[in-house]
């Protein structure tokens, strides 16, 4: 079963049949167009399954429970096999994160800064943020540190995928925010994009968000570390990540766009982030 699901997610050819209904996963990943034919139905009189699929937002791809299970299994296996398959990591996060996203939404709603984020629904990309202006800020500012992170690691805020499989508009916005602030968390925590840096960030995020995707990345990502990295991870980085995750303020409640000109060390102290260890 697992091998078939992995092939299904990898090449988009594995089909699942239910009441004679066949689903091609490539269609889920590539299109936002849905028809009434993609719904299964449940009639309590004769025991038939009924699950009307409703299109909730522009990028939403409605899925049944069965489809979500298959997507989560396949994407989870693919994510473990290749942590750099960001598309599979994204699918796994969306299809397994409902309960965690509900809790995150409540925690954001009960925080003044988090509530402002929920109300404003800010997006992070090259059209909403003047990246080059951040490069003119003082080296000690958070904005400059974020700019340096983007340039040094050759990444762009435009690379984050749109949420597709979260069946709640509120929670989809929380997931999108989590995804788009990930690089800012890297910059704030002083973590590079190598495997060790990613694992450290995933542990902090796992403790704070409880997203299964983050736990998966923290636990299984550590098994891919080089011997030298593993020693640094066990002795220094993991204890720091656990402390940071438990003791620092919820990083999802930080309105990063309004903190660009703030001294990065002051911001870290405000958020109770422990002194950052050396990463190699």
Short mmCIF file of C-alpha atoms in Angstrom, two decimals:
data_model
loop_
_atom_site.label_atom_id
_atom_site.label_comp_id
_atom_site.label_asym_id
_atom_site.label_seq_id
_atom_site.Cartn_x
_atom_site.Cartn_y
_atom_site.Cartn_z
CA UNK A 1 0.00 0.00 0.00
CA UNK A 2 2.73 2.47 0.99
CA UNK A 3 4.73 1.87 -2.17
CA UNK A 4 1.66 2.52 -4.30
CA UNK A 5 0.86 5.73 -2.47
CA UNK A 6 4.45 6.95 -2.84
CA UNK A 7 4.32 6.26 -6.58
CA UNK A 8 0.94 8.00 -6.66
CA UNK A 9 2.40 11.18 -5.18
CA UNK A 10 5.66 10.99 -7.13
CA UNK A 11 4.42 10.50 -10.68
CA UNK A 12 0.73 11.29 -10.34
CA UNK A 13 -0.49 8.01 -11.81
CA UNK A 14 -1.71 6.00 -8.83
CA UNK A 15 -5.50 5.80 -8.73
CA UNK A 16 -7.85 5.17 -5.87
CA UNK A 17 -11.30 3.77 -6.58
CA UNK A 18 -14.33 4.14 -4.39
CA UNK A 19 -17.82 3.21 -5.58
CA UNK A 20 -16.35 3.10 -9.07
CA UNK A 21 -14.94 6.63 -8.68
CA UNK A 22 -11.31 7.07 -9.82
CA UNK A 23 -9.10 9.94 -8.68
CA UNK A 24 -5.89 11.00 -10.38
CA UNK A 25 -3.68 12.84 -7.91
CA UNK A 26 -1.93 14.87 -10.58
CA UNK A 27 -5.22 16.71 -11.06
CA UNK A 28 -5.24 17.67 -7.37
CA UNK A 29 -1.74 19.10 -7.53
CA UNK A 30 -2.12 20.96 -10.82
CA UNK A 31 -5.57 22.52 -11.00
CA UNK A 32 -8.03 24.57 -9.02
CA UNK A 33 -10.99 23.63 -11.25
CA UNK A 34 -13.46 21.19 -9.71
CA UNK A 35 -16.73 19.69 -10.84
CA UNK A 36 -19.66 18.17 -9.02
CA UNK A 37 -18.46 14.79 -10.29
CA UNK A 38 -15.62 14.86 -7.74
CA UNK A 39 -18.02 14.45 -4.78
CA UNK A 40 -18.86 11.24 -2.97
CA UNK A 41 -22.27 11.08 -1.32
CA UNK A 42 -23.68 9.45 1.79
CA UNK A 43 -27.37 8.60 1.99
CA UNK A 44 -28.36 7.37 5.48
CA UNK A 45 -31.28 5.43 3.95
CA UNK A 46 -29.19 3.09 1.87
CA UNK A 47 -25.76 3.51 3.45
CA UNK A 48 -24.19 5.31 0.52
CA UNK A 49 -21.43 7.81 1.30
CA UNK A 50 -22.13 11.50 0.84
CA UNK A 51 -19.46 14.14 1.32
CA UNK A 52 -20.18 17.28 -0.69
CA UNK A 53 -16.99 19.06 -1.70
CA UNK A 54 -17.11 22.83 -1.46
CA UNK A 55 -14.62 25.26 -2.99
CA UNK A 56 -13.73 27.66 -0.14
CA UNK A 57 -11.00 29.96 -1.50
CA UNK A 58 -9.14 30.63 -4.74
CA UNK A 59 -6.47 27.96 -4.40
CA UNK A 60 -8.58 25.45 -2.47
CA UNK A 61 -8.76 21.88 -3.75
CA UNK A 62 -11.59 20.07 -1.93
CA UNK A 63 -10.85 16.46 -0.99
CA UNK A 64 -12.71 13.62 0.70
CA UNK A 65 -11.42 11.94 3.85
CA UNK A 66 -10.15 9.01 1.81
CA UNK A 67 -8.25 11.30 -0.52
CA UNK A 68 -6.74 13.16 2.43
CA UNK A 69 -5.57 9.92 4.01
CA UNK A 70 -3.89 8.85 0.77
CA UNK A 71 -2.32 12.27 0.30
CA UNK A 72 -1.02 12.37 3.87
CA UNK A 73 0.42 8.84 3.68
CA UNK A 74 2.09 9.36 0.33
CA UNK A 75 3.42 12.83 1.08
CA UNK A 76 4.64 11.73 4.51
CA UNK A 77 6.66 8.88 3.01
CA UNK A 78 8.00 11.15 0.28
CA UNK A 79 8.97 13.79 2.84
CA UNK A 80 10.92 11.29 4.92
CA UNK A 81 12.63 9.89 1.83
CA UNK A 82 13.57 13.34 0.53
CA UNK A 83 13.20 16.25 3.01
CA UNK A 84 13.89 18.70 0.18
CA UNK A 85 10.67 17.71 -1.62
CA UNK A 86 9.00 20.92 -0.44
CA UNK A 87 5.85 20.14 -2.39
CA UNK A 88 5.39 16.89 -0.48
CA UNK A 89 6.20 18.54 2.85
CA UNK A 90 3.55 21.16 2.07
CA UNK A 91 0.89 18.56 1.24
CA UNK A 92 1.65 16.57 4.40
CA UNK A 93 1.39 19.72 6.51
CA UNK A 94 -1.98 20.65 5.05
CA UNK A 95 -3.58 17.20 5.22
CA UNK A 96 -2.51 16.42 8.81
CA UNK A 97 -2.52 19.79 10.54
CA UNK A 98 -6.19 20.57 11.25
CA UNK A 99 -6.15 20.17 15.04
CA UNK A 100 -2.83 21.98 15.42
CA UNK A 101 -4.02 24.82 13.20
CA UNK A 102 -7.19 25.18 15.30
CA UNK A 103 -5.07 25.60 18.44
CA UNK A 104 -2.72 28.00 16.66
CA UNK A 105 -5.63 30.11 15.49
CA UNK A 106 -6.96 30.36 19.06
CA UNK A 107 -3.54 31.32 20.42
CA UNK A 108 -3.15 34.01 17.79
CA UNK A 109 -6.65 35.30 18.42
CA UNK A 110 -5.88 35.64 22.14
CA UNK A 111 -2.73 37.71 21.53
CA UNK A 112 -2.94 41.37 20.51
CA UNK A 113 -0.23 41.11 17.86
CA UNK A 114 -1.49 37.75 16.67
CA UNK A 115 -5.04 39.09 16.42
CA UNK A 116 -3.78 41.98 14.29
CA UNK A 117 -2.15 39.49 11.94
CA UNK A 118 -5.41 37.55 11.64
CA UNK A 119 -7.31 40.74 10.86
CA UNK A 120 -4.80 42.16 8.36
CA UNK A 121 -4.05 38.84 6.61
CA UNK A 122 -0.65 40.13 5.40
CA UNK A 123 1.16 38.26 2.63
CA UNK A 124 4.92 37.97 2.33
CA UNK A 125 6.33 38.16 -1.19
CA UNK A 126 8.36 40.46 -3.42
CA UNK A 127 5.32 42.59 -4.22
CA UNK A 128 4.34 43.26 -0.60
CA UNK A 129 7.87 43.73 0.77
CA UNK A 130 10.59 45.93 -0.70
CA UNK A 131 13.42 43.45 -0.33
CA UNK A 132 16.09 45.80 -1.67
CA UNK A 133 15.14 48.47 0.86
CA UNK A 134 15.82 45.98 3.63
CA UNK A 135 19.38 45.78 2.30
CA UNK A 136 19.86 49.48 3.10
CA UNK A 137 18.93 49.07 6.78
CA UNK A 138 21.54 48.93 9.52
CA UNK A 139 23.29 45.58 9.90
CA UNK A 140 21.89 45.24 13.42
CA UNK A 141 18.24 45.39 12.35
CA UNK A 142 15.99 42.38 11.88
CA UNK A 143 15.14 43.55 8.36
CA UNK A 144 18.79 43.52 7.34
CA UNK A 145 19.30 40.09 8.87
CA UNK A 146 16.33 38.81 6.87
CA UNK A 147 17.74 40.42 3.71
CA UNK A 148 21.14 38.80 4.37
CA UNK A 149 19.48 35.43 4.89
CA UNK A 150 17.67 35.64 1.56
CA UNK A 151 20.78 36.71 -0.35
CA UNK A 152 23.23 34.33 1.34
CA UNK A 153 20.96 31.33 0.82
CA UNK A 154 19.70 32.41 -2.61
CA UNK A 155 16.06 32.09 -1.63
CA UNK A 156 13.06 34.28 -2.35
CA UNK A 157 9.80 34.85 -0.47
CA UNK A 158 8.00 34.11 -3.74
CA UNK A 159 8.88 30.42 -3.52
CA UNK A 160 6.25 29.52 -0.92
CA UNK A 161 3.38 27.42 -2.25
CA UNK A 162 -0.22 28.49 -1.83
CA UNK A 163 -2.31 26.44 0.59
CA UNK A 164 -4.64 24.03 -1.22
CA UNK A 165 -5.91 21.22 0.99
CA UNK A 166 -6.99 22.98 4.22
CA UNK A 167 -10.79 22.90 4.38
CA UNK A 168 -11.26 26.01 6.53
CA UNK A 169 -10.59 29.56 5.35
CA UNK A 170 -9.34 30.71 8.78
CA UNK A 171 -6.97 27.80 9.15
CA UNK A 172 -5.76 28.10 5.56
CA UNK A 173 -4.69 31.66 6.35
CA UNK A 174 -2.83 30.47 9.46
CA UNK A 175 -1.03 27.78 7.45
CA UNK A 176 -0.14 30.29 4.74
CA UNK A 177 1.23 32.66 7.38
CA UNK A 178 3.29 29.86 8.92
CA UNK A 179 4.68 28.94 5.52
CA UNK A 180 5.54 32.50 4.49
CA UNK A 181 7.23 33.42 7.79
CA UNK A 182 9.43 30.32 7.83
CA UNK A 183 12.43 32.15 6.33
CA UNK A 184 11.93 35.00 8.80
CA UNK A 185 12.09 32.48 11.64
CA UNK A 186 15.36 31.18 10.17
CA UNK A 187 16.76 34.72 10.16
CA UNK A 188 15.48 35.45 13.66
CA UNK A 189 16.99 32.26 15.06
CA UNK A 190 20.22 32.70 13.10
CA UNK A 191 19.85 29.30 11.44
CA UNK A 192 21.15 28.49 7.93
CA UNK A 193 19.28 26.36 5.40
CA UNK A 194 21.57 23.32 5.68
CA UNK A 195 20.13 20.13 7.17
CA UNK A 196 21.22 20.97 10.73
CA UNK A 197 19.72 24.45 10.58
CA UNK A 198 16.45 23.10 9.15
CA UNK A 199 16.18 20.43 11.83
CA UNK A 200 16.78 22.96 14.61
CA UNK A 201 14.09 25.27 13.24
CA UNK A 202 11.70 22.34 12.82
CA UNK A 203 12.11 21.39 16.50
CA UNK A 204 11.33 24.94 17.61
CA UNK A 205 8.32 25.06 15.30
CA UNK A 206 7.13 21.60 16.36
CA UNK A 207 7.08 22.54 20.03
CA UNK A 208 5.34 25.84 19.37
CA UNK A 209 2.85 24.81 16.67
CA UNK A 210 2.41 21.07 17.26
CA UNK A 211 2.10 20.60 13.50
CA UNK A 212 2.75 16.93 12.58
CA UNK A 213 4.82 18.16 9.64
CA UNK A 214 7.25 19.87 12.02
CA UNK A 215 7.54 16.84 14.31
CA UNK A 216 8.23 14.67 11.27
CA UNK A 217 10.95 17.06 10.08
CA UNK A 218 12.57 17.32 13.51
CA UNK A 219 12.64 13.60 14.24
CA UNK A 220 13.47 12.13 10.84
CA UNK A 221 15.55 15.07 9.61
CA UNK A 222 18.04 14.42 12.40
CA UNK A 223 18.75 10.95 11.00
CA UNK A 224 20.19 12.54 7.85
CA UNK A 225 22.80 14.65 9.65
CA UNK A 226 26.50 14.14 8.95
CA UNK A 227 28.54 12.68 11.86
CA UNK A 228 30.08 16.06 12.77
CA UNK A 229 26.69 17.75 12.60
CA UNK A 230 25.11 14.99 14.69
CA UNK A 231 27.54 15.59 17.54
CA UNK A 232 26.85 19.33 17.52
CA UNK A 233 23.13 18.58 17.26
CA UNK A 234 22.99 16.25 20.27
CA UNK A 235 25.31 18.24 22.52
CA UNK A 236 24.27 21.80 21.69
CA UNK A 237 21.61 22.41 19.07
CA UNK A 238 18.84 20.07 20.21
CA UNK A 239 18.93 21.23 23.85
CA UNK A 240 18.86 24.84 22.61
CA UNK A 241 15.95 24.14 20.25
CA UNK A 242 13.93 22.48 23.02
CA UNK A 243 14.57 25.38 25.35
CA UNK A 244 13.77 27.94 22.68
CA UNK A 245 10.58 26.18 21.68
CA UNK A 246 9.29 26.01 25.24
CA UNK A 247 10.48 29.34 26.63
CA UNK A 248 10.20 31.85 23.78
CA UNK A 249 7.04 33.69 22.79
CA UNK A 250 4.94 32.05 20.09
CA UNK A 251 6.74 33.12 16.92
CA UNK A 252 3.51 32.97 14.92
CA UNK A 253 2.37 35.98 16.94
CA UNK A 254 5.21 38.18 15.68
CA UNK A 255 4.19 40.75 13.06
CA UNK A 256 7.58 40.50 11.35
CA UNK A 257 6.83 43.12 8.71
CA UNK A 258 6.49 45.74 11.44
CA UNK A 259 9.75 44.70 13.11
CA UNK A 260 12.14 45.19 10.20
CA UNK A 261 13.76 48.31 11.68
CA UNK A 262 14.00 46.89 15.19
CA UNK A 263 17.38 45.83 16.56
CA UNK A 264 17.49 42.07 16.07
CA UNK A 265 19.09 41.42 19.48
CA UNK A 266 16.41 43.52 21.17
CA UNK A 267 13.75 41.54 19.32
CA UNK A 268 15.29 38.25 20.42
CA UNK A 269 15.36 39.41 24.03
CA UNK A 270 11.74 40.57 23.77
CA UNK A 271 10.74 37.14 22.50
CA UNK A 272 12.88 35.39 25.15
CA UNK A 273 14.99 33.58 22.56
CA UNK A 274 18.08 32.02 24.25
CA UNK A 275 21.59 32.96 23.04
CA UNK A 276 22.01 31.34 19.64
CA UNK A 277 24.52 28.46 19.39
CA UNK A 278 27.13 28.07 16.68
CA UNK A 279 25.95 26.06 13.67
CA UNK A 280 28.39 24.16 11.46
#
